[in-house]
Structures are given as structure tokens and as C-alpha cells.
Amino acid sequence: MNAKVWLVGAGPGDPELLTLKAVRALGEADVVLIDDLVNRAILEHCPEARVIAVGKRGGCRSTPQAFIQRLMLRYARQGKCVVRVKGGDPCIFGRGGEEAQWLGEHGINVEIVNGITAGLAGATQSGISLTLRGIARGVTLVTAHTEDDSSLNWRALAQSGTTLVVYMGVAKLGDIRDQLLAAGMPGQTPVAMIENASLPHQRECRSCLQDMQSDAADFVLKSPAVMVIGEVARQAQTLTAMCNEAVRTQPIHA
Ligand code: SAH
């Protein structure tokens, strides 16, 4: 028996952002375990598979992690091809590393398939280049949400000179603002908050560090959303305008 589990990233939502490898894994699946944030449109690639929803959204009733892991193990030990589909990339705030290790310890082969993580997609889809020569030499992906008491080194983040991309931060905008202001980041630092990145109902709220919580409240920003904090967020509208202009003047299929 060749038990195997694929941990597959489905990308941020747009089903066309799936990788070819993800499509192949889905095509081979007997059982698909699918997270809440994954667009159900991708199931067209696995019409024969048994699909089990294992949502784990913060704050909602969710399938316990241990139960999901046992499900994967049970089906894999039955010789089934198991595909666990997660939003974005499995190893960016997706527990992919933990699950792979646990399955490995139980003798199961695991293959991880990268997906496009929401922070990268959200920035690009709203016209932001996360690195930009002369403006940002790097990107830092962080989450404001922790299950333990660990805290981020906000001072190091504020001084890093990299663009910050914050995941799972909608309910923590006030904390994030206070921590970054206290760490010396200027209140006028541009911020873009992108909800439902890459989906037809994507929305973007533009603000700055000191106003981001009140602007998000007025905008009724909802999860899932990512926050892009840094000078690159100022470029957003210009870049979008330039891209649209380029599309108008240089049709790809001319
Ligand atoms: N593994 C995922 C992240 C899971 S954590 C990835 O790589 O993208 C869940 C968080 O991801 C959400 O709280 C939100 O911050 C972000 N997220 C996921 N999908 C999103 C989307 N379509 N638009 C904006 N943010 C999204």
C-alpha cells in the first residue's frame, strides 16, 4: 500500500490561480478535505472524489485540528488518495508544516503543493507591488492572531524598512496601529486593506496607519482581508492606472 496525502494550496480565491499541479492532485483524489476559505469552483477538477468540508474559520465552530488529522490518516491508511485543500499556500499560516510532520511521523508520504498566498495576491490585485526599487527592499508576512501568548517584535518590524503584510488582522486593527505607532512608525504610513482578494467581490480600503481602524470600521471591512502597510501602498492607484492603460494600448492578442 502506498499511502499518500497531498497538502494543496488553492490560492486566494480566483480558481484560475490554481497551479497545474494542484489540478493534477485533485484529479487523482479519492477524498478531498476542503477548508472554508477555498472556492468551491475548484471541485470541478475532482468530480469523482468524496468531498468533506473541514472549515476552521477563526471565531466560528470548526472541525478540530486533531480530528482533521485523524481523518487524513484513516483514509490514507485505507489506501485512498487524500487531498487536503487549503486557502492560499499551505505553509503560510496554514498549518501545512505541522500536518506534514504529523503525517510523516505516522508513516504517511506527504506532498505539498504551493498555492499563491493571499497577501501576495491581494497586493497585486489591488495594484501594489510589494517590493519596489528604492522604496521597499523586502516583505514581511505576519499574523496578528496567536493561540499562545507570543507577541511580535513590533519595533523590529517598524524599523525593518520592509513592507508589512498582516494576515488575520481585521479584529486587531486598533492593536496593530497602537503597536506600530509606539514602535515609531509614522502615522501617515500608507495602508491598503484588501478584502476577498482576487474574487469578483474584492474590496479595498485605502488609509494610513493612524486612521486605519476608523476607516476600516466606516468601510465595514470584513474577514478575510489582508493589510499592506508601507510606502508601496501609496503606489497602488498609480500602478493600477498604468496597468489599465497598458492593457488598453497593447492588447495581448493583437
Ligand atoms: N494559508 C492562507 C492563509 C490562511 S490564514 C494563505 O496563504 O493565504 C487566513 C487569513 O488569510 C485571513 O484571515 C486573511 O487575512 C487571509 N486571506 C485568506 N484569503 C483571503 C482573501 N481572498 N482575501 C484577503 N485575505 C485573505
GROMACS .gro file of C-alpha atoms and ligand atoms in nm:
model
  280
    1MET     CA    1   0.000   0.000   0.000
    2ASN     CA    2   0.133   0.342  -0.093
    3ALA     CA    3  -0.048   0.577   0.139
    4LYS     CA    4  -0.018   0.940   0.044
    5VAL     CA    5  -0.164   1.275   0.136
    6TRP     CA    6  -0.134   1.586  -0.076
    7LEU     CA    7  -0.144   1.919   0.107
    8VAL     CA    8  -0.256   2.152  -0.166
    9GLY     CA    9  -0.274   2.531  -0.172
   10ALA     CA   10  -0.575   2.655  -0.366
   11GLY     CA   11  -0.462   3.017  -0.384
   12PRO     CA   12  -0.657   3.320  -0.265
   13GLY     CA   13  -0.992   3.250  -0.429
   14ASP     CA   14  -0.980   3.302  -0.804
   15PRO     CA   15  -0.998   2.943  -0.934
   16GLU     CA   16  -0.772   3.036  -1.227
   17LEU     CA   17  -0.490   3.093  -0.978
   18LEU     CA   18  -0.470   2.720  -0.905
   19THR     CA   19  -0.145   2.557  -1.014
   20LEU     CA   20  -0.140   2.280  -1.273
   21LYS     CA   21  -0.002   2.052  -1.003
   22ALA     CA   22  -0.297   2.127  -0.777
   23VAL     CA   23  -0.532   2.038  -1.062
   24ARG     CA   24  -0.345   1.708  -1.115
   25ALA     CA   25  -0.363   1.622  -0.744
   26LEU     CA   26  -0.736   1.697  -0.737
   27GLY     CA   27  -0.783   1.477  -1.045
   28GLU     CA   28  -0.618   1.186  -0.861
   29ALA     CA   29  -0.809   1.236  -0.536
   30ASP     CA   30  -1.040   0.977  -0.382
   31VAL     CA   31  -1.109   1.202  -0.085
   32VAL     CA   32  -1.086   1.581  -0.071
   33LEU     CA   33  -1.083   1.763   0.264
   34ILE     CA   34  -1.161   2.125   0.192
   35ASP     CA   35  -1.121   2.435   0.410
   36ASP     CA   36  -1.378   2.714   0.440
   37LEU     CA   37  -1.187   2.979   0.251
   38VAL     CA   38  -1.139   2.761  -0.056
   39ASN     CA   39  -1.354   2.850  -0.356
   40ARG     CA   40  -1.584   2.552  -0.427
   41ALA     CA   41  -1.538   2.614  -0.801
   42ILE     CA   42  -1.214   2.414  -0.784
   43LEU     CA   43  -1.417   2.099  -0.719
   44GLU     CA   44  -1.481   2.077  -1.092
   45HIS     CA   45  -1.135   1.916  -1.105
   46CYS     CA   46  -1.238   1.624  -0.883
   47PRO     CA   47  -1.591   1.525  -0.986
   48GLU     CA   48  -1.546   1.165  -0.865
   49ALA     CA   49  -1.395   1.240  -0.524
   50ARG     CA   50  -1.570   1.230  -0.190
   51VAL     CA   51  -1.561   1.588  -0.060
   52ILE     CA   52  -1.556   1.663   0.312
   53ALA     CA   53  -1.577   2.023   0.438
   54VAL     CA   54  -1.345   2.081   0.734
   55GLY     CA   55  -1.381   2.454   0.796
   56LYS     CA   56  -1.167   2.615   1.060
   57ARG     CA   57  -1.251   2.985   1.049
   58GLY     CA   58  -1.146   3.190   1.347
   59GLY     CA   59  -1.430   3.254   1.588
   60CYS     CA   60  -1.670   3.001   1.430
   61ARG     CA   61  -1.747   2.645   1.524
   62SER     CA   62  -1.493   2.445   1.338
   63THR     CA   63  -1.366   2.095   1.291
   64PRO     CA   64  -1.093   2.038   1.548
   65GLN     CA   65  -0.744   2.009   1.406
   66ALA     CA   66  -0.685   1.669   1.569
   67PHE     CA   67  -0.999   1.532   1.408
   68ILE     CA   68  -0.894   1.654   1.062
   69GLN     CA   69  -0.553   1.492   1.105
   70ARG     CA   70  -0.710   1.162   1.209
   71LEU     CA   71  -0.942   1.175   0.907
   72MET     CA   72  -0.645   1.217   0.673
   73LEU     CA   73  -0.465   0.931   0.842
   74ARG     CA   74  -0.765   0.700   0.829
   75TYR     CA   75  -0.828   0.749   0.458
   76ALA     CA   76  -0.460   0.731   0.369
   77ARG     CA   77  -0.428   0.401   0.560
   78GLN     CA   78  -0.721   0.266   0.357
   79GLY     CA   79  -0.500   0.327   0.051
   80LYS     CA   80  -0.705   0.626  -0.064
   81CYS     CA   81  -0.550   0.925  -0.234
   82VAL     CA   82  -0.624   1.209   0.008
   83VAL     CA   83  -0.605   1.573  -0.096
   84ARG     CA   84  -0.624   1.832   0.177
   85VAL     CA   85  -0.701   2.168   0.016
   86LYS     CA   86  -0.622   2.489   0.198
   87GLY     CA   87  -0.664   2.853   0.105
   88GLY     CA   88  -0.359   3.035  -0.024
   89ASP     CA   89  -0.037   2.848   0.046
   90PRO     CA   90  -0.047   2.554   0.288
   91CYS     CA   91   0.268   2.671   0.466
   92ILE     CA   92   0.175   3.035   0.517
   93PHE     CA   93  -0.039   3.048   0.833
   94GLY     CA   94  -0.195   2.726   0.710
   95ARG     CA   95  -0.054   2.460   0.944
   96GLY     CA   96   0.087   2.277   0.643
   97GLY     CA   97   0.418   2.225   0.819
   98GLU     CA   98   0.255   2.080   1.131
   99GLU     CA   99   0.031   1.848   0.935
  100ALA     CA  100   0.313   1.725   0.714
  101GLN     CA  101   0.527   1.649   1.016
  102TRP     CA  102   0.248   1.468   1.199
  103LEU     CA  103   0.159   1.258   0.893
  104GLY     CA  104   0.527   1.179   0.836
  105GLU     CA  105   0.556   1.058   1.195
  106HIS     CA  106   0.267   0.825   1.123
  107GLY     CA  107   0.437   0.677   0.820
  108ILE     CA  108   0.240   0.862   0.553
  109ASN     CA  109   0.404   1.015   0.245
  110VAL     CA  110   0.316   1.379   0.208
  111GLU     CA  111   0.350   1.605  -0.090
  112ILE     CA  112   0.296   1.979  -0.051
  113VAL     CA  113   0.175   2.184  -0.345
  114ASN     CA  114   0.231   2.558  -0.318
  115GLY     CA  115  -0.052   2.799  -0.367
  116ILE     CA  116  -0.048   3.175  -0.412
  117THR     CA  117  -0.076   3.323  -0.068
  118ALA     CA  118  -0.348   3.582  -0.004
  119GLY     CA  119  -0.107   3.860   0.090
  120LEU     CA  120   0.076   3.844  -0.239
  121ALA     CA  121  -0.242   3.812  -0.443
  122GLY     CA  122  -0.422   4.086  -0.251
  123ALA     CA  123  -0.142   4.332  -0.308
  124THR     CA  124  -0.107   4.258  -0.677
  125GLN     CA  125  -0.480   4.253  -0.743
  126SER     CA  126  -0.510   4.598  -0.589
  127GLY     CA  127  -0.221   4.741  -0.785
  128ILE     CA  128   0.051   4.721  -0.521
  129SER     CA  129   0.399   4.589  -0.590
  130LEU     CA  130   0.520   4.459  -0.252
  131THR     CA  131   0.882   4.526  -0.333
  132LEU     CA  132   0.973   4.833  -0.527
  133ARG     CA  133   1.322   4.954  -0.612
  134GLY     CA  134   1.420   5.244  -0.393
  135ILE     CA  135   1.112   5.207  -0.172
  136ALA     CA  136   1.087   4.858  -0.020
  137ARG     CA  137   1.364   4.601  -0.030
  138GLY     CA  138   1.165   4.324   0.126
  139VAL     CA  139   0.833   4.197   0.255
  140THR     CA  140   0.741   4.061   0.596
  141LEU     CA  141   0.433   3.844   0.636
  142VAL     CA  142   0.290   3.846   0.988
  143THR     CA  143  -0.022   3.740   1.169
  144ALA     CA  144  -0.177   3.941   1.446
  145HIS     CA  145  -0.360   3.633   1.570
  146THR     CA  146  -0.193   3.394   1.812
  147GLU     CA  147  -0.319   3.097   2.007
  148ASP     CA  148  -0.040   3.132   2.261
  149ASP     CA  149   0.092   3.442   2.436
  150SER     CA  150   0.376   3.503   2.194
  151SER     CA  151   0.400   3.857   2.067
  152LEU     CA  152   0.561   4.014   1.765
  153ASN     CA  153   0.866   4.234   1.787
  154TRP     CA  154   0.685   4.544   1.662
  155ARG     CA  155   0.989   4.766   1.697
  156ALA     CA  156   1.192   4.541   1.470
  157LEU     CA  157   0.904   4.532   1.221
  158ALA     CA  158   0.861   4.910   1.226
  159GLN     CA  159   1.230   4.961   1.166
  160SER     CA  160   1.278   4.685   0.911
  161GLY     CA  161   1.213   4.905   0.608
  162THR     CA  162   1.018   4.616   0.454
  163THR     CA  163   0.655   4.617   0.351
  164LEU     CA  164   0.438   4.453   0.618
  165VAL     CA  165   0.156   4.223   0.517
  166VAL     CA  166  -0.076   4.135   0.803
  167TYR     CA  167  -0.300   3.828   0.797
  168MET     CA  168  -0.594   3.762   1.031
  169GLY     CA  169  -0.586   4.120   1.148
  170VAL     CA  170  -0.938   4.259   1.092
  171ALA     CA  171  -1.037   4.232   1.457
  172LYS     CA  172  -0.698   4.360   1.574
  173LEU     CA  173  -0.654   4.680   1.375
  174GLY     CA  174  -0.651   4.900   1.685
  175ASP     CA  175  -0.376   4.689   1.847
  176ILE     CA  176  -0.169   4.681   1.529
  177ARG     CA  177  -0.195   5.059   1.492
  178ASP     CA  178  -0.103   5.122   1.855
  179GLN     CA  179   0.192   4.884   1.848
  180LEU     CA  180   0.337   5.023   1.525
  181LEU     CA  181   0.288   5.385   1.632
  182ALA     CA  182   0.454   5.310   1.966
  183ALA     CA  183   0.739   5.144   1.777
  184GLY     CA  184   0.799   5.465   1.585
  185MET     CA  185   0.628   5.403   1.252
  186PRO     CA  186   0.488   5.735   1.117
  187GLY     CA  187   0.110   5.774   1.144
  188GLN     CA  188   0.093   5.879   0.778
  189THR     CA  189   0.240   5.547   0.655
  190PRO     CA  190   0.007   5.430   0.377
  191VAL     CA  191  -0.210   5.123   0.440
  192ALA     CA  192  -0.423   4.922   0.198
  193MET     CA  193  -0.675   4.673   0.334
  194ILE     CA  194  -0.790   4.420   0.081
  195GLU     CA  195  -1.096   4.205   0.142
  196ASN     CA  196  -1.174   3.893  -0.064
  197ALA     CA  197  -0.863   3.935  -0.274
  198SER     CA  198  -0.881   3.802  -0.631
  199LEU     CA  199  -1.255   3.735  -0.614
  200PRO     CA  200  -1.518   3.928  -0.811
  201HIS     CA  201  -1.634   4.090  -0.486
  202GLN     CA  202  -1.285   4.207  -0.386
  203ARG     CA  203  -1.295   4.540  -0.199
  204GLU     CA  204  -1.012   4.769  -0.099
  205CYS     CA  205  -0.994   5.029   0.171
  206ARG     CA  206  -0.710   5.285   0.149
  207SER     CA  207  -0.594   5.455   0.462
  208CYS     CA  208  -0.289   5.535   0.670
  209LEU     CA  209  -0.155   5.383   0.989
  210GLN     CA  210  -0.317   5.627   1.231
  211ASP     CA  211  -0.661   5.611   1.065
  212MET     CA  212  -0.675   5.250   0.959
  213GLN     CA  213  -0.904   5.125   1.233
  214SER     CA  214  -1.164   5.403   1.198
  215ASP     CA  215  -1.151   5.389   0.816
  216ALA     CA  216  -1.194   5.011   0.823
  217ALA     CA  217  -1.491   5.048   1.059
  218ASP     CA  218  -1.658   5.304   0.827
  219PHE     CA  219  -1.589   5.077   0.532
  220VAL     CA  220  -1.726   4.777   0.727
  221LEU     CA  221  -1.416   4.576   0.641
  222LYS     CA  222  -1.477   4.205   0.689
  223SER     CA  223  -1.262   3.894   0.707
  224PRO     CA  224  -1.093   3.757   0.502
  225ALA     CA  225  -0.874   4.059   0.449
  226VAL     CA  226  -0.504   4.138   0.439
  227MET     CA  227  -0.341   4.468   0.534
  228VAL     CA  228  -0.048   4.602   0.335
  229ILE     CA  229   0.142   4.857   0.544
  230GLY     CA  230   0.423   5.059   0.393
  231GLU     CA  231   0.518   5.317   0.134
  232VAL     CA  232   0.440   5.078  -0.153
  233ALA     CA  233   0.069   5.108  -0.067
  234ARG     CA  234   0.087   5.470  -0.186
  235GLN     CA  235   0.170   5.347  -0.535
  236ALA     CA  236  -0.147   5.146  -0.566
  237GLN     CA  237  -0.367   5.374  -0.768
  238THR     CA  238  -0.086   5.485  -0.996
  239LEU     CA  239   0.014   5.129  -1.071
  240THR     CA  240  -0.344   5.021  -1.139
  241ALA     CA  241  -0.392   5.317  -1.370
  242MET     CA  242  -0.068   5.233  -1.552
  243CYS     CA  243  -0.167   4.868  -1.590
  244ASN     CA  244  -0.509   4.958  -1.727
  245GLU     CA  245  -0.350   5.199  -1.969
  246ALA     CA  246  -0.107   4.928  -2.082
  247VAL     CA  247  -0.393   4.685  -2.141
  248ARG     CA  248  -0.581   4.944  -2.345
  249THR     CA  249  -0.284   5.036  -2.561
  250GLN     CA  250  -0.123   4.692  -2.601
  251PRO     CA  251  -0.383   4.419  -2.642
  252ILE     CA  252  -0.218   4.085  -2.563
  253HIS     CA  253  -0.384   3.907  -2.853
  254ALA     CA  254  -0.324   4.181  -3.110
  255SAH     N1  255  -0.280   2.991   0.402
  255SAH     C1  256  -0.351   3.114   0.372
  255SAH     C2  257  -0.373   3.198   0.494
  255SAH     C3  258  -0.468   3.137   0.596
  255SAH     S1  259  -0.493   3.237   0.735
  255SAH     C4  260  -0.275   3.191   0.264
  255SAH     O1  261  -0.161   3.155   0.233
  255SAH     O2  262  -0.331   3.284   0.208
  255SAH     C5  263  -0.644   3.319   0.692
  255SAH     C6  264  -0.617   3.463   0.659
  255SAH     O3  265  -0.566   3.474   0.527
  255SAH     C7  266  -0.739   3.552   0.660
  255SAH     O4  267  -0.772   3.595   0.791
  255SAH     C8  268  -0.691   3.667   0.575
  255SAH     O5  269  -0.605   3.752   0.646
  255SAH     C9  270  -0.610   3.595   0.469
  255SAH     N2  271  -0.690   3.563   0.349
  255SAH    C10  272  -0.720   3.443   0.301
  255SAH     N3  273  -0.789   3.453   0.185
  255SAH    C11  274  -0.800   3.584   0.160
  255SAH    C12  275  -0.858   3.661   0.055
  255SAH     N4  276  -0.918   3.604  -0.050
  255SAH     N5  277  -0.851   3.795   0.063
  255SAH    C13  278  -0.789   3.857   0.165
  255SAH     N6  279  -0.731   3.790   0.267
  255SAH    C14  280  -0.737   3.656   0.264
   0.00000   0.00000   0.00000
